[in-house]
Every structure is written in structure tokens, then in C-alpha cells.
Short mmCIF file of N, CA, C and O in Angstrom, two decimals:
data_model
loop_
_atom_site.label_atom_id
_atom_site.label_comp_id
_atom_site.label_asym_id
_atom_site.label_seq_id
_atom_site.Cartn_x
_atom_site.Cartn_y
_atom_site.Cartn_z
N MET A 21 -33.10 96.99 -56.00
CA MET A 21 -34.12 96.00 -56.27
C MET A 21 -33.81 94.65 -55.59
O MET A 21 -34.69 94.03 -55.03
N ASN A 22 -32.52 94.25 -55.68
CA ASN A 22 -32.12 93.00 -55.04
C ASN A 22 -32.30 93.05 -53.53
O ASN A 22 -32.64 92.06 -52.91
N LYS A 23 -32.05 94.22 -52.93
CA LYS A 23 -32.22 94.37 -51.49
C LYS A 23 -33.68 94.19 -51.09
O LYS A 23 -33.98 93.60 -50.06
N ILE A 24 -34.58 94.68 -51.91
CA ILE A 24 -36.02 94.55 -51.63
C ILE A 24 -36.42 93.08 -51.69
O ILE A 24 -37.11 92.57 -50.81
N ILE A 25 -35.96 92.39 -52.71
CA ILE A 25 -36.30 90.96 -52.86
C ILE A 25 -35.72 90.16 -51.69
O ILE A 25 -36.40 89.31 -51.11
N LEU A 26 -34.47 90.45 -51.31
CA LEU A 26 -33.86 89.76 -50.17
C LEU A 26 -34.62 90.05 -48.89
O LEU A 26 -34.82 89.15 -48.06
N SER A 27 -35.05 91.28 -48.70
CA SER A 27 -35.82 91.64 -47.51
C SER A 27 -37.13 90.89 -47.45
O SER A 27 -37.54 90.40 -46.40
N ILE A 28 -37.80 90.78 -48.58
CA ILE A 28 -39.08 90.06 -48.64
C ILE A 28 -38.86 88.58 -48.33
O ILE A 28 -39.58 87.98 -47.54
N LEU A 29 -37.82 87.98 -48.96
CA LEU A 29 -37.53 86.56 -48.71
C LEU A 29 -37.17 86.32 -47.25
O LEU A 29 -37.61 85.35 -46.64
N PHE A 30 -36.38 87.21 -46.65
CA PHE A 30 -36.01 87.09 -45.25
C PHE A 30 -37.25 87.17 -44.37
O PHE A 30 -37.42 86.38 -43.44
N GLY A 31 -38.14 88.09 -44.68
CA GLY A 31 -39.38 88.25 -43.92
C GLY A 31 -40.26 87.02 -43.99
O GLY A 31 -40.80 86.56 -42.99
N LEU A 32 -40.39 86.46 -45.19
CA LEU A 32 -41.20 85.25 -45.35
C LEU A 32 -40.59 84.06 -44.61
O LEU A 32 -41.29 83.30 -43.94
N THR A 33 -39.28 83.91 -44.70
CA THR A 33 -38.60 82.81 -44.01
C THR A 33 -38.75 82.96 -42.50
O THR A 33 -39.04 81.99 -41.79
N SER A 34 -38.57 84.17 -42.00
CA SER A 34 -38.73 84.41 -40.56
C SER A 34 -40.14 84.10 -40.10
O SER A 34 -40.35 83.51 -39.05
N SER A 35 -41.13 84.48 -40.90
CA SER A 35 -42.53 84.21 -40.56
C SER A 35 -42.81 82.72 -40.49
O SER A 35 -43.50 82.25 -39.60
N LEU A 36 -42.25 81.97 -41.45
CA LEU A 36 -42.45 80.52 -41.45
C LEU A 36 -41.81 79.88 -40.23
O LEU A 36 -42.39 79.00 -39.60
N LEU A 37 -40.60 80.30 -39.89
CA LEU A 37 -39.93 79.74 -38.71
C LEU A 37 -40.68 80.10 -37.44
O LEU A 37 -40.84 79.27 -36.55
N LEU A 38 -41.16 81.31 -37.35
CA LEU A 38 -41.93 81.74 -36.18
C LEU A 38 -43.21 80.92 -36.06
O LEU A 38 -43.59 80.48 -34.99
N ALA A 39 -43.88 80.69 -37.19
CA ALA A 39 -45.12 79.90 -37.18
C ALA A 39 -44.85 78.47 -36.73
O ALA A 39 -45.64 77.89 -36.00
N GLN A 40 -43.71 77.89 -37.15
CA GLN A 40 -43.39 76.54 -36.72
C GLN A 40 -43.16 76.48 -35.21
O GLN A 40 -43.53 75.52 -34.56
N ASN A 41 -42.52 77.51 -34.66
CA ASN A 41 -42.28 77.54 -33.22
C ASN A 41 -43.55 77.75 -32.43
O ASN A 41 -43.59 77.50 -31.25
N HIS A 42 -44.59 78.25 -33.07
CA HIS A 42 -45.86 78.49 -32.39
C HIS A 42 -46.89 77.44 -32.80
O HIS A 42 -48.04 77.74 -33.02
N SER A 43 -46.44 76.23 -32.91
CA SER A 43 -47.28 75.11 -33.29
C SER A 43 -47.20 74.05 -32.18
O SER A 43 -46.22 73.99 -31.44
N ILE A 44 -48.21 73.23 -32.10
CA ILE A 44 -48.17 72.15 -31.11
C ILE A 44 -47.38 70.95 -31.63
O ILE A 44 -47.13 70.02 -30.88
N LEU A 45 -46.98 70.98 -32.89
CA LEU A 45 -46.23 69.86 -33.45
C LEU A 45 -44.90 69.69 -32.74
O LEU A 45 -44.26 70.66 -32.35
N GLY A 46 -44.51 68.45 -32.53
CA GLY A 46 -43.23 68.16 -31.88
C GLY A 46 -43.41 67.30 -30.65
O GLY A 46 -44.47 66.71 -30.41
N LYS A 47 -42.35 67.25 -29.85
CA LYS A 47 -42.34 66.40 -28.65
C LYS A 47 -42.59 67.25 -27.42
O LYS A 47 -42.03 68.33 -27.26
N TRP A 48 -43.43 66.69 -26.53
CA TRP A 48 -43.83 67.38 -25.30
C TRP A 48 -43.67 66.45 -24.11
O TRP A 48 -44.07 65.29 -24.15
N LYS A 49 -43.09 66.99 -23.03
CA LYS A 49 -42.98 66.25 -21.79
C LYS A 49 -44.27 66.48 -21.00
O LYS A 49 -44.64 67.62 -20.71
N THR A 50 -44.96 65.40 -20.68
CA THR A 50 -46.21 65.52 -19.93
C THR A 50 -45.90 65.67 -18.46
O THR A 50 -45.02 64.99 -17.91
N ILE A 51 -46.62 66.58 -17.81
CA ILE A 51 -46.43 66.84 -16.39
C ILE A 51 -47.75 66.52 -15.69
O ILE A 51 -48.79 67.10 -15.99
N ASP A 52 -47.72 65.55 -14.77
CA ASP A 52 -48.91 65.16 -14.04
C ASP A 52 -49.39 66.32 -13.18
O ASP A 52 -48.61 66.88 -12.39
N ASP A 53 -50.67 66.69 -13.31
CA ASP A 53 -51.20 67.84 -12.56
C ASP A 53 -51.37 67.54 -11.08
O ASP A 53 -51.47 68.45 -10.27
N GLU A 54 -51.38 66.27 -10.69
CA GLU A 54 -51.53 65.92 -9.28
C GLU A 54 -50.17 65.84 -8.56
O GLU A 54 -50.04 66.28 -7.43
N THR A 55 -49.16 65.28 -9.23
CA THR A 55 -47.86 65.09 -8.58
C THR A 55 -46.84 66.14 -9.00
O THR A 55 -45.84 66.32 -8.29
N GLY A 56 -47.04 66.78 -10.14
CA GLY A 56 -46.08 67.75 -10.66
C GLY A 56 -44.87 67.10 -11.30
O GLY A 56 -43.93 67.78 -11.69
N LYS A 57 -44.90 65.78 -11.46
CA LYS A 57 -43.76 65.06 -12.04
C LYS A 57 -43.99 64.76 -13.52
O LYS A 57 -45.11 64.53 -13.96
N ALA A 58 -42.89 64.75 -14.26
CA ALA A 58 -42.93 64.37 -15.67
C ALA A 58 -43.20 62.87 -15.77
O ALA A 58 -42.61 62.09 -15.02
N THR A 59 -44.10 62.48 -16.67
CA THR A 59 -44.45 61.06 -16.77
C THR A 59 -44.12 60.43 -18.12
O THR A 59 -43.88 59.24 -18.19
N SER A 60 -44.15 61.23 -19.20
CA SER A 60 -43.89 60.67 -20.52
C SER A 60 -43.53 61.77 -21.49
O SER A 60 -43.60 62.96 -21.17
N VAL A 61 -43.15 61.34 -22.69
CA VAL A 61 -42.94 62.27 -23.80
C VAL A 61 -43.91 61.87 -24.89
O VAL A 61 -43.98 60.69 -25.28
N ILE A 62 -44.68 62.84 -25.36
CA ILE A 62 -45.66 62.60 -26.42
C ILE A 62 -45.25 63.41 -27.64
O ILE A 62 -44.92 64.59 -27.54
N GLU A 63 -45.27 62.74 -28.78
CA GLU A 63 -44.97 63.43 -30.04
C GLU A 63 -46.29 63.74 -30.73
O GLU A 63 -47.08 62.84 -31.04
N ILE A 64 -46.53 65.02 -30.96
CA ILE A 64 -47.75 65.46 -31.64
C ILE A 64 -47.44 65.63 -33.12
O ILE A 64 -46.44 66.25 -33.49
N PHE A 65 -48.30 65.03 -33.96
CA PHE A 65 -48.11 65.10 -35.41
C PHE A 65 -49.45 65.42 -36.08
O PHE A 65 -50.51 65.30 -35.46
N GLU A 66 -49.36 65.82 -37.33
CA GLU A 66 -50.56 66.18 -38.10
C GLU A 66 -50.77 65.16 -39.21
O GLU A 66 -49.83 64.74 -39.87
N LYS A 67 -52.03 64.78 -39.39
CA LYS A 67 -52.41 63.84 -40.45
C LYS A 67 -53.79 64.24 -40.95
O LYS A 67 -54.74 64.29 -40.15
N HIS A 68 -53.89 64.56 -42.23
CA HIS A 68 -55.15 64.96 -42.85
C HIS A 68 -55.82 66.13 -42.11
O HIS A 68 -57.02 66.08 -41.81
N ASN A 69 -55.02 67.15 -41.78
CA ASN A 69 -55.50 68.37 -41.11
C ASN A 69 -56.04 68.13 -39.70
O ASN A 69 -56.81 68.93 -39.19
N LYS A 70 -55.69 67.03 -39.09
CA LYS A 70 -56.04 66.74 -37.71
C LYS A 70 -54.76 66.43 -36.96
O LYS A 70 -53.76 66.03 -37.55
N PHE A 71 -54.81 66.60 -35.64
CA PHE A 71 -53.61 66.43 -34.83
C PHE A 71 -53.76 65.23 -33.89
O PHE A 71 -54.83 65.01 -33.32
N TYR A 72 -52.65 64.48 -33.77
CA TYR A 72 -52.62 63.25 -33.00
C TYR A 72 -51.36 63.27 -32.13
O TYR A 72 -50.39 63.96 -32.45
N GLY A 73 -51.38 62.49 -31.05
CA GLY A 73 -50.21 62.40 -30.20
C GLY A 73 -49.92 60.96 -29.80
O GLY A 73 -50.83 60.23 -29.40
N ARG A 74 -48.66 60.59 -29.92
CA ARG A 74 -48.21 59.22 -29.62
C ARG A 74 -47.19 59.26 -28.49
O ARG A 74 -46.31 60.11 -28.48
N ILE A 75 -47.29 58.32 -27.56
CA ILE A 75 -46.30 58.22 -26.48
C ILE A 75 -45.02 57.63 -27.08
O ILE A 75 -45.03 56.52 -27.60
N VAL A 76 -43.93 58.42 -26.99
CA VAL A 76 -42.65 57.96 -27.55
C VAL A 76 -41.62 57.65 -26.47
O VAL A 76 -40.57 57.07 -26.77
N GLU A 77 -41.92 58.02 -25.23
CA GLU A 77 -40.99 57.72 -24.14
C GLU A 77 -41.76 57.71 -22.82
O GLU A 77 -42.62 58.56 -22.59
N LEU A 78 -41.45 56.73 -21.98
CA LEU A 78 -42.01 56.66 -20.63
C LEU A 78 -40.92 57.06 -19.65
O LEU A 78 -39.80 56.55 -19.72
N LEU A 79 -41.25 57.98 -18.75
CA LEU A 79 -40.29 58.45 -17.77
C LEU A 79 -40.62 57.84 -16.41
O LEU A 79 -41.77 57.81 -16.00
N ASN A 80 -39.63 57.32 -15.74
CA ASN A 80 -39.81 56.77 -14.39
C ASN A 80 -40.83 55.63 -14.32
O ASN A 80 -41.49 55.46 -13.31
N SER A 81 -40.97 54.88 -15.39
CA SER A 81 -41.92 53.77 -15.39
C SER A 81 -41.30 52.57 -14.67
O SER A 81 -40.18 52.18 -14.97
N LYS A 82 -42.04 52.01 -13.74
CA LYS A 82 -41.55 50.85 -13.00
C LYS A 82 -41.67 49.58 -13.85
O LYS A 82 -40.86 48.68 -13.75
N ALA A 83 -42.70 49.52 -14.66
CA ALA A 83 -42.89 48.36 -15.52
C ALA A 83 -42.04 48.52 -16.78
O ALA A 83 -41.89 49.61 -17.30
N LYS A 84 -41.49 47.40 -17.28
CA LYS A 84 -40.64 47.45 -18.45
C LYS A 84 -41.42 47.80 -19.72
O LYS A 84 -41.05 48.71 -20.44
N ASN A 85 -42.43 47.05 -20.00
CA ASN A 85 -43.26 47.27 -21.19
C ASN A 85 -44.73 47.27 -20.78
O ASN A 85 -45.45 46.32 -21.07
N PRO A 86 -45.18 48.34 -20.11
CA PRO A 86 -46.57 48.32 -19.62
C PRO A 86 -47.58 48.28 -20.76
O PRO A 86 -47.33 48.80 -21.86
N LYS A 87 -48.68 47.65 -20.48
CA LYS A 87 -49.78 47.58 -21.45
C LYS A 87 -50.96 48.37 -20.90
O LYS A 87 -51.10 48.57 -19.70
N CYS A 88 -51.80 48.82 -21.79
CA CYS A 88 -52.97 49.61 -21.40
C CYS A 88 -54.09 48.63 -21.02
O CYS A 88 -55.04 48.43 -21.78
N GLU A 89 -53.95 48.04 -19.84
CA GLU A 89 -54.88 47.01 -19.39
C GLU A 89 -56.28 47.54 -19.11
O GLU A 89 -57.26 46.84 -19.29
N LYS A 90 -56.38 48.80 -18.66
CA LYS A 90 -57.67 49.38 -18.32
C LYS A 90 -58.35 50.04 -19.51
O LYS A 90 -59.49 50.49 -19.40
N CYS A 91 -57.65 50.08 -20.64
CA CYS A 91 -58.24 50.69 -21.84
C CYS A 91 -59.34 49.79 -22.39
O CYS A 91 -59.37 48.59 -22.12
N GLU A 92 -60.21 50.40 -23.17
CA GLU A 92 -61.29 49.65 -23.81
C GLU A 92 -61.12 49.70 -25.32
O GLU A 92 -60.36 50.51 -25.85
N GLY A 93 -61.84 48.84 -26.01
CA GLY A 93 -61.84 48.85 -27.47
C GLY A 93 -60.50 48.47 -28.06
O GLY A 93 -59.79 47.61 -27.53
N GLU A 94 -60.15 49.13 -29.15
CA GLU A 94 -58.94 48.78 -29.89
C GLU A 94 -57.64 49.01 -29.12
O GLU A 94 -56.61 48.45 -29.47
N ASP A 95 -57.67 49.83 -28.08
CA ASP A 95 -56.46 50.11 -27.31
C ASP A 95 -56.23 49.14 -26.16
O ASP A 95 -55.17 49.15 -25.53
N LYS A 96 -57.19 48.28 -25.86
CA LYS A 96 -57.08 47.35 -24.74
C LYS A 96 -55.85 46.45 -24.93
O LYS A 96 -55.65 45.86 -25.98
N ASN A 97 -55.02 46.41 -23.89
CA ASN A 97 -53.82 45.58 -23.82
C ASN A 97 -52.74 45.94 -24.84
O ASN A 97 -51.79 45.18 -25.01
N LYS A 98 -52.85 47.09 -25.49
CA LYS A 98 -51.77 47.55 -26.37
C LYS A 98 -50.64 48.09 -25.50
O LYS A 98 -50.88 48.60 -24.40
N PRO A 99 -49.40 47.99 -25.99
CA PRO A 99 -48.28 48.59 -25.25
C PRO A 99 -48.49 50.10 -25.11
O PRO A 99 -48.92 50.76 -26.07
N VAL A 100 -48.23 50.63 -23.93
CA VAL A 100 -48.38 52.07 -23.70
C VAL A 100 -47.39 52.84 -24.56
O VAL A 100 -47.73 53.87 -25.14
N LEU A 101 -46.17 52.33 -24.68
CA LEU A 101 -45.18 52.96 -25.52
C LEU A 101 -45.61 52.80 -26.98
O LEU A 101 -45.82 51.69 -27.45
N GLY A 102 -45.80 53.90 -27.67
CA GLY A 102 -46.28 53.87 -29.05
C GLY A 102 -47.77 54.10 -29.18
O GLY A 102 -48.29 54.28 -30.28
N LEU A 103 -48.48 54.11 -28.06
CA LEU A 103 -49.93 54.28 -28.07
C LEU A 103 -50.32 55.70 -28.49
O LEU A 103 -49.73 56.67 -28.03
N ILE A 104 -51.29 55.81 -29.38
CA ILE A 104 -51.80 57.12 -29.78
C ILE A 104 -52.84 57.53 -28.75
O ILE A 104 -53.89 56.90 -28.63
N VAL A 105 -52.52 58.58 -27.98
CA VAL A 105 -53.37 59.00 -26.88
C VAL A 105 -54.14 60.29 -27.19
O VAL A 105 -55.10 60.61 -26.49
N ILE A 106 -53.72 61.02 -28.21
CA ILE A 106 -54.45 62.22 -28.65
C ILE A 106 -54.97 61.91 -30.05
O ILE A 106 -54.21 61.50 -30.92
N LYS A 107 -56.28 62.13 -30.24
CA LYS A 107 -56.87 61.77 -31.53
C LYS A 107 -57.81 62.87 -32.02
O LYS A 107 -58.68 63.33 -31.29
N GLY A 108 -57.60 63.28 -33.28
CA GLY A 108 -58.56 64.09 -34.00
C GLY A 108 -58.70 65.54 -33.61
O GLY A 108 -59.74 66.14 -33.87
N LEU A 109 -57.69 66.16 -33.01
CA LEU A 109 -57.79 67.59 -32.69
C LEU A 109 -57.83 68.41 -33.98
O LEU A 109 -57.16 68.07 -34.96
N THR A 110 -58.60 69.47 -33.97
CA THR A 110 -58.62 70.39 -35.11
C THR A 110 -58.20 71.78 -34.63
O THR A 110 -58.44 72.15 -33.48
N LYS A 111 -57.55 72.50 -35.52
CA LYS A 111 -57.08 73.84 -35.18
C LYS A 111 -58.23 74.82 -35.34
O LYS A 111 -59.00 74.76 -36.29
N ASP A 112 -58.37 75.74 -34.36
CA ASP A 112 -59.36 76.81 -34.45
C ASP A 112 -58.70 78.12 -34.02
O ASP A 112 -57.49 78.16 -33.80
N LYS A 113 -59.47 79.17 -33.89
CA LYS A 113 -58.92 80.49 -33.57
C LYS A 113 -58.15 80.51 -32.26
O LYS A 113 -57.10 81.11 -32.16
N GLY A 114 -58.68 79.88 -31.23
CA GLY A 114 -58.08 79.95 -29.90
C GLY A 114 -57.08 78.85 -29.60
O GLY A 114 -56.49 78.84 -28.53
N GLY A 115 -56.91 77.90 -30.48
CA GLY A 115 -56.00 76.78 -30.22
C GLY A 115 -56.42 75.55 -30.99
O GLY A 115 -56.61 75.59 -32.19
N TYR A 116 -56.64 74.48 -30.26
CA TYR A 116 -56.97 73.18 -30.86
C TYR A 116 -58.09 72.56 -30.03
O TYR A 116 -58.05 72.60 -28.80
N SER A 117 -59.08 71.98 -30.70
CA SER A 117 -60.23 71.44 -29.98
C SER A 117 -60.86 70.29 -30.76
O SER A 117 -60.35 69.88 -31.80
N ASN A 118 -61.97 69.81 -30.23
CA ASN A 118 -62.78 68.76 -30.86
C ASN A 118 -62.05 67.42 -30.97
O ASN A 118 -62.38 66.61 -31.82
N GLY A 119 -61.07 67.20 -30.11
CA GLY A 119 -60.36 65.93 -30.13
C GLY A 119 -60.67 65.11 -28.89
O GLY A 119 -61.53 65.47 -28.08
N LYS A 120 -59.96 64.02 -28.77
CA LYS A 120 -60.10 63.14 -27.61
C LYS A 120 -58.70 62.84 -27.08
O LYS A 120 -57.73 62.83 -27.83
N ILE A 121 -58.63 62.60 -25.77
CA ILE A 121 -57.37 62.23 -25.15
C ILE A 121 -57.60 61.03 -24.24
O ILE A 121 -58.60 60.95 -23.53
N LEU A 122 -56.69 60.08 -24.32
CA LEU A 122 -56.76 58.85 -23.53
C LEU A 122 -55.81 58.95 -22.35
O LEU A 122 -54.65 59.33 -22.50
N ASP A 123 -56.29 58.61 -21.17
CA ASP A 123 -55.46 58.50 -19.98
C ASP A 123 -55.15 57.01 -19.81
O ASP A 123 -55.99 56.25 -19.33
N PRO A 124 -53.97 56.56 -20.25
CA PRO A 124 -53.69 55.12 -20.20
C PRO A 124 -53.60 54.56 -18.78
O PRO A 124 -53.81 53.37 -18.58
N LYS A 125 -53.34 55.41 -17.81
CA LYS A 125 -53.25 54.96 -16.42
C LYS A 125 -54.60 54.45 -15.93
O LYS A 125 -54.70 53.45 -15.22
N HIS A 126 -55.68 55.15 -16.30
CA HIS A 126 -57.02 54.77 -15.87
C HIS A 126 -57.88 54.19 -16.99
O HIS A 126 -59.01 53.75 -16.74
N GLY A 127 -57.39 54.24 -18.23
CA GLY A 127 -58.13 53.70 -19.36
C GLY A 127 -59.32 54.54 -19.78
O GLY A 127 -60.19 54.07 -20.49
N LYS A 128 -59.35 55.78 -19.38
CA LYS A 128 -60.48 56.67 -19.68
C LYS A 128 -60.17 57.55 -20.89
O LYS A 128 -59.04 57.99 -21.08
N VAL A 129 -61.21 57.85 -21.66
CA VAL A 129 -61.09 58.75 -22.81
C VAL A 129 -61.91 60.00 -22.50
O VAL A 129 -63.05 59.91 -22.03
N TYR A 130 -61.30 61.15 -22.74
CA TYR A 130 -61.95 62.44 -22.47
C TYR A 130 -61.95 63.30 -23.72
O TYR A 130 -61.12 63.11 -24.61
N LYS A 131 -62.86 64.27 -23.77
CA LYS A 131 -62.79 65.29 -24.79
C LYS A 131 -61.54 66.11 -24.49
O LYS A 131 -61.09 66.17 -23.34
N CYS A 132 -60.98 66.75 -25.51
CA CYS A 132 -59.70 67.41 -25.32
C CYS A 132 -59.63 68.74 -26.07
O CYS A 132 -60.16 68.86 -27.18
N SER A 133 -58.98 69.70 -25.44
CA SER A 133 -58.63 70.95 -26.10
C SER A 133 -57.21 71.32 -25.66
O SER A 133 -56.77 70.92 -24.58
N MET A 134 -56.52 72.06 -26.52
CA MET A 134 -55.14 72.47 -26.22
C MET A 134 -54.93 73.89 -26.71
O MET A 134 -55.55 74.32 -27.68
N SER A 135 -54.03 74.58 -26.02
CA SER A 135 -53.62 75.90 -26.49
C SER A 135 -52.19 76.15 -26.03
O SER A 135 -51.76 75.67 -24.98
N LEU A 136 -51.45 76.88 -26.85
CA LEU A 136 -50.08 77.23 -26.49
C LEU A 136 -50.10 78.39 -25.53
O LEU A 136 -50.67 79.44 -25.83
N GLU A 137 -49.51 78.21 -24.37
CA GLU A 137 -49.36 79.30 -23.41
C GLU A 137 -48.14 80.14 -23.78
O GLU A 137 -48.11 81.34 -23.56
N SER A 138 -47.14 79.45 -24.31
CA SER A 138 -45.93 80.07 -24.87
C SER A 138 -45.41 79.07 -25.89
O SER A 138 -45.97 77.99 -26.02
N LYS A 139 -44.31 79.40 -26.57
CA LYS A 139 -43.82 78.46 -27.58
C LYS A 139 -43.34 77.15 -26.96
O LYS A 139 -43.25 76.14 -27.63
N ASP A 140 -43.06 77.16 -25.64
CA ASP A 140 -42.55 75.97 -24.98
C ASP A 140 -43.47 75.41 -23.90
O ASP A 140 -43.08 74.53 -23.14
N GLN A 141 -44.70 75.93 -23.80
CA GLN A 141 -45.64 75.41 -22.81
C GLN A 141 -47.01 75.22 -23.46
O GLN A 141 -47.55 76.13 -24.08
N LEU A 142 -47.55 74.01 -23.30
CA LEU A 142 -48.82 73.63 -23.90
C LEU A 142 -49.83 73.36 -22.79
O LEU A 142 -49.57 72.57 -21.88
N LYS A 143 -50.96 74.04 -22.87
CA LYS A 143 -52.05 73.82 -21.92
C LYS A 143 -52.96 72.74 -22.50
O LYS A 143 -53.49 72.89 -23.59
N VAL A 144 -53.11 71.65 -21.76
CA VAL A 144 -53.90 70.50 -22.21
C VAL A 144 -55.07 70.33 -21.26
O VAL A 144 -54.90 70.18 -20.05
N ARG A 145 -56.28 70.34 -21.82
CA ARG A 145 -57.49 70.23 -21.00
C ARG A 145 -58.25 68.98 -21.43
O ARG A 145 -58.62 68.82 -22.60
N GLY A 146 -58.46 68.07 -20.49
CA GLY A 146 -59.29 66.89 -20.70
C GLY A 146 -60.56 67.06 -19.90
O GLY A 146 -60.51 67.47 -18.74
N PHE A 147 -61.71 66.77 -20.51
CA PHE A 147 -62.96 67.03 -19.81
C PHE A 147 -64.06 66.07 -20.26
O PHE A 147 -63.97 65.44 -21.30
N ILE A 148 -65.10 66.01 -19.43
CA ILE A 148 -66.28 65.22 -19.73
C ILE A 148 -67.42 66.20 -19.98
O ILE A 148 -67.63 67.12 -19.19
N GLY A 149 -68.14 66.01 -21.05
CA GLY A 149 -69.27 66.90 -21.34
C GLY A 149 -68.80 68.27 -21.76
O GLY A 149 -68.31 68.45 -22.87
N ILE A 150 -68.90 69.24 -20.86
CA ILE A 150 -68.47 70.60 -21.19
C ILE A 150 -67.10 70.88 -20.57
O ILE A 150 -66.70 70.23 -19.60
N ASN A 151 -66.40 71.84 -21.13
CA ASN A 151 -65.04 72.16 -20.74
C ASN A 151 -64.89 72.51 -19.26
O ASN A 151 -63.82 72.42 -18.69
N LEU A 152 -65.97 72.86 -18.62
CA LEU A 152 -65.95 73.26 -17.21
C LEU A 152 -65.56 72.10 -16.28
O LEU A 152 -64.93 72.30 -15.25
N PHE A 153 -65.95 70.87 -16.66
CA PHE A 153 -65.72 69.70 -15.82
C PHE A 153 -64.55 68.89 -16.35
O PHE A 153 -64.71 68.07 -17.25
N GLY A 154 -63.36 69.13 -15.80
CA GLY A 154 -62.20 68.39 -16.27
C GLY A 154 -60.93 68.76 -15.53
O GLY A 154 -60.97 69.37 -14.46
N ARG A 155 -59.81 68.40 -16.13
CA ARG A 155 -58.49 68.64 -15.55
C ARG A 155 -57.60 69.31 -16.58
O ARG A 155 -57.74 69.06 -17.78
N THR A 156 -56.67 70.09 -16.09
CA THR A 156 -55.73 70.78 -16.96
C THR A 156 -54.30 70.40 -16.58
O THR A 156 -53.96 70.31 -15.41
N GLN A 157 -53.49 70.14 -17.59
CA GLN A 157 -52.06 69.91 -17.41
C GLN A 157 -51.30 70.91 -18.27
O GLN A 157 -51.82 71.37 -19.29
N PHE A 158 -50.09 71.21 -17.86
CA PHE A 158 -49.22 72.07 -18.65
C PHE A 158 -47.99 71.24 -19.04
O PHE A 158 -47.24 70.80 -18.17
N TRP A 159 -47.85 71.01 -20.34
CA TRP A 159 -46.75 70.21 -20.85
C TRP A 159 -45.62 71.11 -21.30
O TRP A 159 -45.85 72.25 -21.72
N GLU A 160 -44.40 70.60 -21.26
CA GLU A 160 -43.21 71.35 -21.65
C GLU A 160 -42.64 70.80 -22.94
O GLU A 160 -42.51 69.59 -23.09
N ARG A 161 -42.28 71.70 -23.86
CA ARG A 161 -41.69 71.28 -25.13
C ARG A 161 -40.33 70.64 -24.87
O ARG A 161 -39.54 71.14 -24.08
N VAL A 162 -40.07 69.52 -25.54
CA VAL A 162 -38.77 68.86 -25.48
C VAL A 162 -37.90 69.52 -26.54
O VAL A 162 -38.27 69.54 -27.72
N LYS A 163 -36.78 70.05 -26.12
CA LYS A 163 -35.90 70.73 -27.07
C LYS A 163 -34.86 69.76 -27.60
O LYS A 163 -34.38 68.90 -26.90
N GLY A 164 -34.54 69.97 -28.87
CA GLY A 164 -33.47 69.18 -29.48
C GLY A 164 -33.91 68.02 -30.25
O GLY A 164 -34.76 67.45 -30.55
#
């Protein structure tokens, strides 16, 4: 009887750990689709069943404390470091959708969808109007 209970507990624990590894939560290194270079680290977090992403590290930035000068609205002139660039994603069958993503380099906001290609690769699609018109990046999970 004890072996059965231990087996069930082990199975449940393994399932929970596997589910965590197959989540977009955590830190991701952004890879520019035009240059192929890593540009920042974004931490994706969940709040009220929606997913958000904040820039937690800038890679190879020439400016010390760059501001989002081209951004509009509440993000205008905010420091890029700490800026929430992914807003309001919801989880669905195929991944995550119905959110928005900000490109602080150009100050543009796009509709956004994401899906895990593997536990360590995230496909990020920013688009205008319909998903057909946009750009795709593949981000890498930051380990550790």
C-alpha cells in the first residue's frame, strides 16, 4: 500500500515539475531576428491569470541607462531597464495570445502571441492586424 502511495506522489511531483519546465514563466534571452544577436533578458511572470514580461537586463547596450524616448503614452521616457514590454497574454490551447508587445527600440506596440518550441526555446510573434503580417523571434531560456 505504501509503495502505491509513494508511486502516486512521485508521479504527481514529476508532472508538476514537467509542467513548470513547459511554461513561459522565467527569464528569456531575446534574440534579434534581423541581426541574430542577443539584446536583452526578459522575465516573464503571471499576474491575475495573464502573462507579462519585464526587461531585467540589457546586453551590449551602448547607453548606460537608456530611456524609451520613442515610446508613447505611459511608457514615454521610462528607463528601458525594468520596462514591462509584454502585456496581457492569455494562455490558450496552442500557446499564449491576445497580448501586446512593445519594441522599445522603435517605440511601437504590436499584438503578440507566443508558443514554446521546446522547453528552452520560445517563439515570439509580433504583428499588426492579423498574425500573417509581422515578425517572429526565437528567444532562449536563461538557465540558472
